[in-house]
Amino acid sequence: MEWYGVKNADTIDSPALLVYKDRVQDNINLVLTMVQDPGQLRPHVKTNKLVEICRMMLDSGIRKFKAATISEAEMLGMAGAGDVLLAYQPVKPKLLRLLKLIDKYPGTKYSCLVDNISSARLFSESLSNQGTERRNLQVYIDLNVGMNRTGIKPADAFELFNELQRLSGIEFKGFHAYDGHIRDSDLEERTAHCHRDFNETEELRKKIEQAGHQLPLLVAGGSPTFVIHSTKQNTECCPGTFIFWDKGYSDTLPEQDFQYAALVLTRVVSLPDKNKICIDLGYKSVASENDLQNRVYFLNHTCLKPFSHSEEHMVIELEEGHNFKIGDVLYALPIHICPTVSFFDRALIVEDAEIVDEWRVVARNRVITC
């Protein structure tokens, strides 16, 4: 049986998210070898959304994390994480949720992003309204290094840094920069691209150091660039997809040897024509932002190509005379695993080719308690 095969697959309703626990641990062990010190790692948990996975990282010596949503941040509080960066600039309703989260999990040090003085003043005023007992809100200035999504240009950030020093209730912790636009397949070209786009950021950090401050911490990078950033002084790296890996990054980051650790089990549910089969892998079960031929790869039938896709179904065209029967199982490897996980409310845990447990995908919800 191949590594992905499940002996008791006939007991599983489909589509189902399968997580291979031993492979997850292997990926955690590998990422720790790719940096000089575990303290350099601040993994992004948007990929896994599972308390149990976060505890596996904690048990392996990883202490700091990054989250995209309040629910992911709360999941980390539930797991017992010590340091959590909400990689988002909250507007007032989300800020109030964050303050509740800080109160609920006092053992977790929470922080968030800011990229303008108006938001920083909102933070300061909201903290003042909460009373004098509240500790300062820790913030990272979000830098735009070419992603052009959020953040302030590094050339304009020195002034914001100075203004933050004067606001009550705000504690500057460092800079954050996400460089998801850097995706060169060739590592040498990707490295050069990364250095070019972060040149102004390094100049900014040196300018602040020359002004009499410590060299600010930089939280940067995702899966394509985290190893590049790991060579920089006072820098934390934020890979996320490594925990489960996917076909997209496996194809574009050939130098990284993480293992596939999460799949979707799907089945043939209809034979609509002599040269077509229909499976229960719709939009609601696998990330579908890419074009039709770049959404999923079937490990046990690698030649299959999607013909059409809808909410609950995927139709696959093949040659007449095929041997597929209704009920046949396919093991689908997502091209993009991160949004795929969020479609499922539970993950089935595979060990020794059998389903041994199920874990709630708790952070797929917009709200847990806070």
XYZ file of C-alpha atoms in Angstrom:
370
model
C 0.000 0.000 0.000
C 1.236 3.503 -0.849
C 1.926 5.891 2.039
C -1.378 7.692 1.560
C -3.577 4.585 1.494
C -6.049 4.097 4.344
C -7.007 0.533 5.252
C -10.369 1.490 6.727
C -11.275 3.929 3.950
C -14.645 2.228 3.494
C -15.718 3.656 6.877
C -15.014 7.269 5.847
C -17.681 9.552 4.444
C -16.346 11.726 1.643
C -15.052 14.219 0.927
C -12.815 14.041 3.992
C -9.663 15.856 5.103
C -6.919 13.379 5.990
C -3.939 14.438 8.112
C -0.927 12.111 8.352
C 0.433 12.764 11.830
C 3.879 11.199 11.430
C 4.501 13.215 8.296
C 3.460 16.416 10.093
C 6.058 15.674 12.769
C 8.680 14.980 10.087
C 7.938 18.399 8.553
C 8.289 20.097 11.941
C 11.610 18.332 12.497
C 12.820 19.391 9.054
C 11.903 23.067 9.406
C 13.879 23.185 12.662
C 17.004 22.067 10.775
C 16.577 24.879 8.236
C 17.249 27.664 10.755
C 20.112 28.152 13.196
C 17.865 28.440 16.239
C 14.179 27.605 16.945
C 13.784 31.189 18.171
C 14.085 32.353 14.555
C 10.808 30.630 13.691
C 7.370 32.223 13.938
C 5.241 29.813 11.870
C 1.993 31.026 10.360
C -0.921 28.846 11.515
C -3.383 29.841 8.781
C -2.536 26.569 7.026
C -3.356 24.109 9.799
C -6.055 25.766 12.004
C -5.750 22.859 14.476
C -4.956 23.142 18.191
C -3.317 19.716 18.158
C -0.938 20.679 15.346
C 0.058 23.840 17.219
C 0.775 21.750 20.315
C 2.993 19.474 18.225
C 5.044 22.525 17.260
C 5.146 23.717 20.867
C 6.300 20.284 22.017
C 9.076 20.484 19.406
C 10.416 23.750 20.809
C 8.676 26.351 18.636
C 7.324 29.110 20.883
C 6.255 32.013 18.640
C 3.519 32.045 16.035
C 1.735 34.210 13.499
C -2.020 34.230 12.845
C -4.285 35.880 10.278
C -7.566 35.924 12.211
C -8.794 36.396 15.768
C -9.937 32.754 15.729
C -6.462 31.550 14.785
C -5.013 33.769 17.504
C -7.448 32.328 20.037
C -6.623 28.791 18.918
C -3.012 29.545 19.799
C -4.073 30.803 23.212
C -5.972 27.532 23.701
C -2.825 25.611 22.720
C -0.705 27.498 25.249
C 1.454 29.496 22.842
C 3.608 32.130 24.502
C 3.844 34.729 21.730
C 1.301 35.392 18.963
C 1.422 38.059 16.261
C -1.952 38.825 14.685
C -0.647 39.671 11.214
C -3.494 42.055 10.568
C -4.232 45.699 11.285
C -7.506 45.649 13.237
C -10.261 48.208 12.764
C -12.342 48.982 15.848
C -14.607 45.872 16.068
C -11.650 43.534 15.571
C -9.530 45.591 17.979
C -12.131 45.137 20.709
C -12.090 41.390 20.067
C -8.302 41.404 20.314
C -8.424 43.208 23.669
C -10.877 40.582 24.964
C -8.509 37.890 23.740
C -5.598 39.487 25.589
C -7.639 39.422 28.795
C -8.804 35.826 28.324
C -5.324 34.365 27.721
C -2.919 36.279 29.999
C -0.242 33.629 29.483
C -0.046 34.483 25.770
C 1.681 37.650 24.629
C -0.393 39.093 21.763
C 0.579 41.762 19.234
C -0.826 43.149 15.973
C 0.096 45.240 12.937
C -0.192 48.952 12.219
C 0.698 50.873 9.053
C -0.646 54.398 9.704
C -0.924 56.926 12.499
C -4.751 57.058 12.482
C -4.986 53.363 13.372
C -2.264 53.767 15.982
C -4.235 56.594 17.605
C -7.347 54.401 17.598
C -5.366 51.727 19.429
C -4.098 54.248 21.965
C -7.526 55.801 22.584
C -9.203 52.406 22.924
C -6.642 51.319 25.490
C -7.127 54.547 27.438
C -10.878 53.919 27.528
C -10.276 50.458 28.967
C -8.692 51.850 32.144
C -5.235 52.104 33.673
C -4.787 48.439 34.591
C -4.389 47.258 31.014
C -0.895 46.556 29.756
C 0.394 48.171 26.572
C -0.653 46.851 23.170
C 2.379 45.537 21.327
C 2.506 46.496 17.648
C 4.643 45.817 14.598
C 4.787 48.328 11.773
C 3.598 46.582 8.616
C 5.876 47.302 5.639
C 4.984 47.113 1.952
C 8.015 45.545 0.267
C 6.315 44.883 -3.061
C 3.240 42.811 -2.245
C 1.143 46.003 -2.593
C -1.596 44.701 -0.353
C -1.082 46.332 3.036
C 1.693 48.195 4.745
C 3.617 51.435 4.568
C 6.605 51.927 2.273
C 9.872 51.524 4.202
C 10.951 54.995 3.081
C 7.930 56.483 4.908
C 8.054 54.285 8.006
C 10.669 56.178 10.035
C 8.208 58.981 10.745
C 5.537 56.480 11.830
C 8.095 54.806 14.085
C 8.809 58.132 15.797
C 5.111 58.932 16.217
C 4.475 55.558 17.852
C 7.046 56.404 20.524
C 4.857 59.302 21.646
C 1.562 57.410 21.905
C 0.470 56.097 25.281
C -0.504 52.434 25.555
C 1.453 51.441 22.435
C 4.653 49.420 22.532
C 6.638 49.160 19.294
C 8.014 45.639 18.840
C 9.485 45.720 15.363
C 8.653 45.514 11.661
C 6.577 42.996 9.730
C 6.867 42.424 5.995
C 5.130 39.775 3.925
C 6.766 39.069 0.570
C 4.319 36.663 -1.032
C 5.050 38.177 -4.443
C 8.551 36.663 -4.437
C 8.019 33.249 -6.029
C 10.968 32.673 -8.381
C 11.462 28.914 -8.815
C 15.228 29.257 -9.059
C 16.612 29.735 -5.546
C 19.447 31.991 -6.689
C 17.040 34.291 -8.530
C 14.603 34.209 -5.591
C 17.418 35.172 -3.209
C 18.486 38.113 -5.369
C 14.854 39.229 -5.713
C 14.399 39.066 -1.940
C 17.527 41.081 -1.209
C 16.497 43.771 -3.709
C 13.020 44.143 -2.270
C 14.256 44.260 1.328
C 17.111 46.683 0.723
C 15.059 49.686 1.897
C 13.872 47.740 4.932
C 17.444 47.041 5.990
C 18.311 50.711 5.476
C 15.355 51.639 7.686
C 16.462 49.296 10.449
C 20.013 50.694 10.319
C 18.683 54.263 10.427
C 16.742 53.489 13.603
C 19.807 51.827 15.121
C 21.950 54.841 14.248
C 19.365 57.054 15.976
C 20.222 55.351 19.260
C 17.717 52.504 19.339
C 18.304 48.769 19.219
C 18.216 47.162 15.781
C 14.478 46.542 15.358
C 13.185 43.014 15.033
C 11.998 42.055 11.543
C 9.274 39.436 11.092
C 9.384 38.463 7.432
C 8.890 35.895 4.756
C 6.720 32.941 3.940
C 7.573 29.515 2.574
C 9.520 30.695 -0.507
C 11.826 33.101 1.382
C 12.030 32.081 5.035
C 15.418 30.381 4.628
C 16.763 33.531 2.971
C 15.567 35.702 5.851
C 16.974 33.269 8.420
C 20.482 34.536 7.622
C 19.632 38.113 8.688
C 20.334 39.649 12.057
C 17.434 39.905 14.533
C 14.898 38.424 12.101
C 12.092 35.909 12.597
C 10.794 33.733 9.745
C 7.178 32.765 9.068
C 6.714 29.622 6.977
C 3.220 28.150 7.163
C 2.540 25.674 4.366
C 5.477 23.471 5.434
C 3.276 21.824 8.066
C 1.126 20.024 5.435
C 2.891 20.997 2.168
C 1.075 21.006 -1.151
C 1.579 20.376 -4.850
C 1.874 24.081 -5.642
C 4.919 24.673 -3.472
C 6.380 21.252 -4.190
C 6.527 22.201 -7.882
C 7.816 25.749 -7.401
C 10.200 25.285 -4.434
C 12.211 22.218 -5.488
C 14.929 22.800 -2.887
C 12.516 22.244 0.015
C 11.983 18.604 0.973
C 8.806 18.746 3.045
C 6.389 15.832 2.759
C 2.745 15.910 1.779
C 0.870 15.488 5.065
C -2.735 16.412 4.256
C -5.002 15.111 1.477
C -8.674 15.020 0.615
C -10.277 11.602 0.227
C -12.943 11.734 -2.493
C -15.064 9.180 -4.336
C -16.645 8.467 -7.677
C -20.355 9.203 -7.222
C -21.630 8.995 -10.801
C -20.751 7.791 -14.313
C -22.475 10.457 -16.455
C -21.022 9.294 -19.763
C -18.789 6.593 -21.229
C -15.796 8.917 -21.048
C -16.573 10.804 -17.829
C -16.692 10.193 -14.106
C -18.048 12.499 -11.423
C -16.490 12.757 -7.952
C -17.639 14.509 -4.759
C -14.854 17.104 -4.767
C -16.592 20.420 -5.392
C -15.687 24.036 -4.758
C -16.615 23.449 -1.111
C -13.906 20.832 -0.655
C -10.752 22.063 -2.371
C -9.159 25.442 -3.073
C -10.376 26.614 -6.474
C -8.787 30.016 -7.039
C -6.504 28.596 -9.737
C -7.568 27.540 -13.208
C -9.381 24.220 -13.552
C -6.288 22.170 -14.386
C -4.348 23.583 -11.444
C -6.523 22.773 -8.432
C -5.849 19.163 -7.536
C -3.586 16.213 -8.312
C -4.730 12.635 -7.780
C -1.975 10.566 -6.197
C -3.450 7.181 -7.064
C -4.509 8.185 -10.603
C -2.024 10.810 -11.745
C -3.333 11.039 -15.316
C -6.793 12.331 -14.351
C -7.663 15.848 -15.493
C -10.776 17.802 -14.419
C -13.337 18.600 -17.111
C -15.720 20.770 -15.069
C -16.167 21.892 -11.472
C -19.124 23.046 -9.371
C -20.045 23.409 -5.706
C -20.400 19.705 -4.862
C -18.995 17.919 -7.924
C -15.966 17.602 -10.142
C -16.342 15.904 -13.526
C -13.285 14.211 -15.015
C -12.973 13.304 -18.672
C -11.052 10.184 -19.704
C -10.965 7.624 -22.466
C -13.802 5.185 -23.030
C -13.212 1.750 -21.598
C -11.974 2.999 -18.237
C -12.423 0.752 -15.192
C -13.755 3.249 -12.661
C -16.769 2.170 -10.619
C -19.125 4.125 -8.382
C -17.602 4.250 -4.901
C -13.974 4.120 -6.030
C -11.673 6.178 -3.774
C -9.320 8.885 -5.002
C -6.643 10.555 -2.864
C -6.626 14.195 -3.901
C -3.541 16.325 -3.266
C -4.537 20.017 -3.268
C -2.456 22.455 -5.264
C -3.152 24.959 -2.444
C -3.681 23.341 0.941
C -4.273 26.442 3.114
C -7.817 27.355 1.969
C -8.641 23.679 1.464
C -8.310 22.984 5.199
C -10.815 25.721 6.006
C -13.580 23.842 4.145
C -13.597 21.056 6.752
C -14.850 21.119 10.325
C -12.751 18.110 11.290
C -9.575 16.368 10.186
C -9.254 12.587 10.238
C -5.889 11.569 11.663
C -3.987 8.775 9.927
C -1.357 6.621 11.623
C -0.070 3.298 10.317
C -2.508 3.500 7.393
C -5.591 3.703 9.622
C -7.863 6.461 10.892
C -7.083 6.674 14.603
C -8.637 9.991 15.664
C -10.386 13.125 14.499
C -9.404 16.682 15.370
C -11.682 19.683 15.149
C -10.542 22.355 12.690
C -11.418 24.895 15.341
C -9.981 28.028 13.711
C -11.992 27.658 10.482
C -14.770 29.413 12.419
C -14.813 33.199 12.365
C -15.474 33.215 16.121
C -14.529 30.658 18.761
C -15.352 32.587 21.923
C -13.765 36.030 21.538
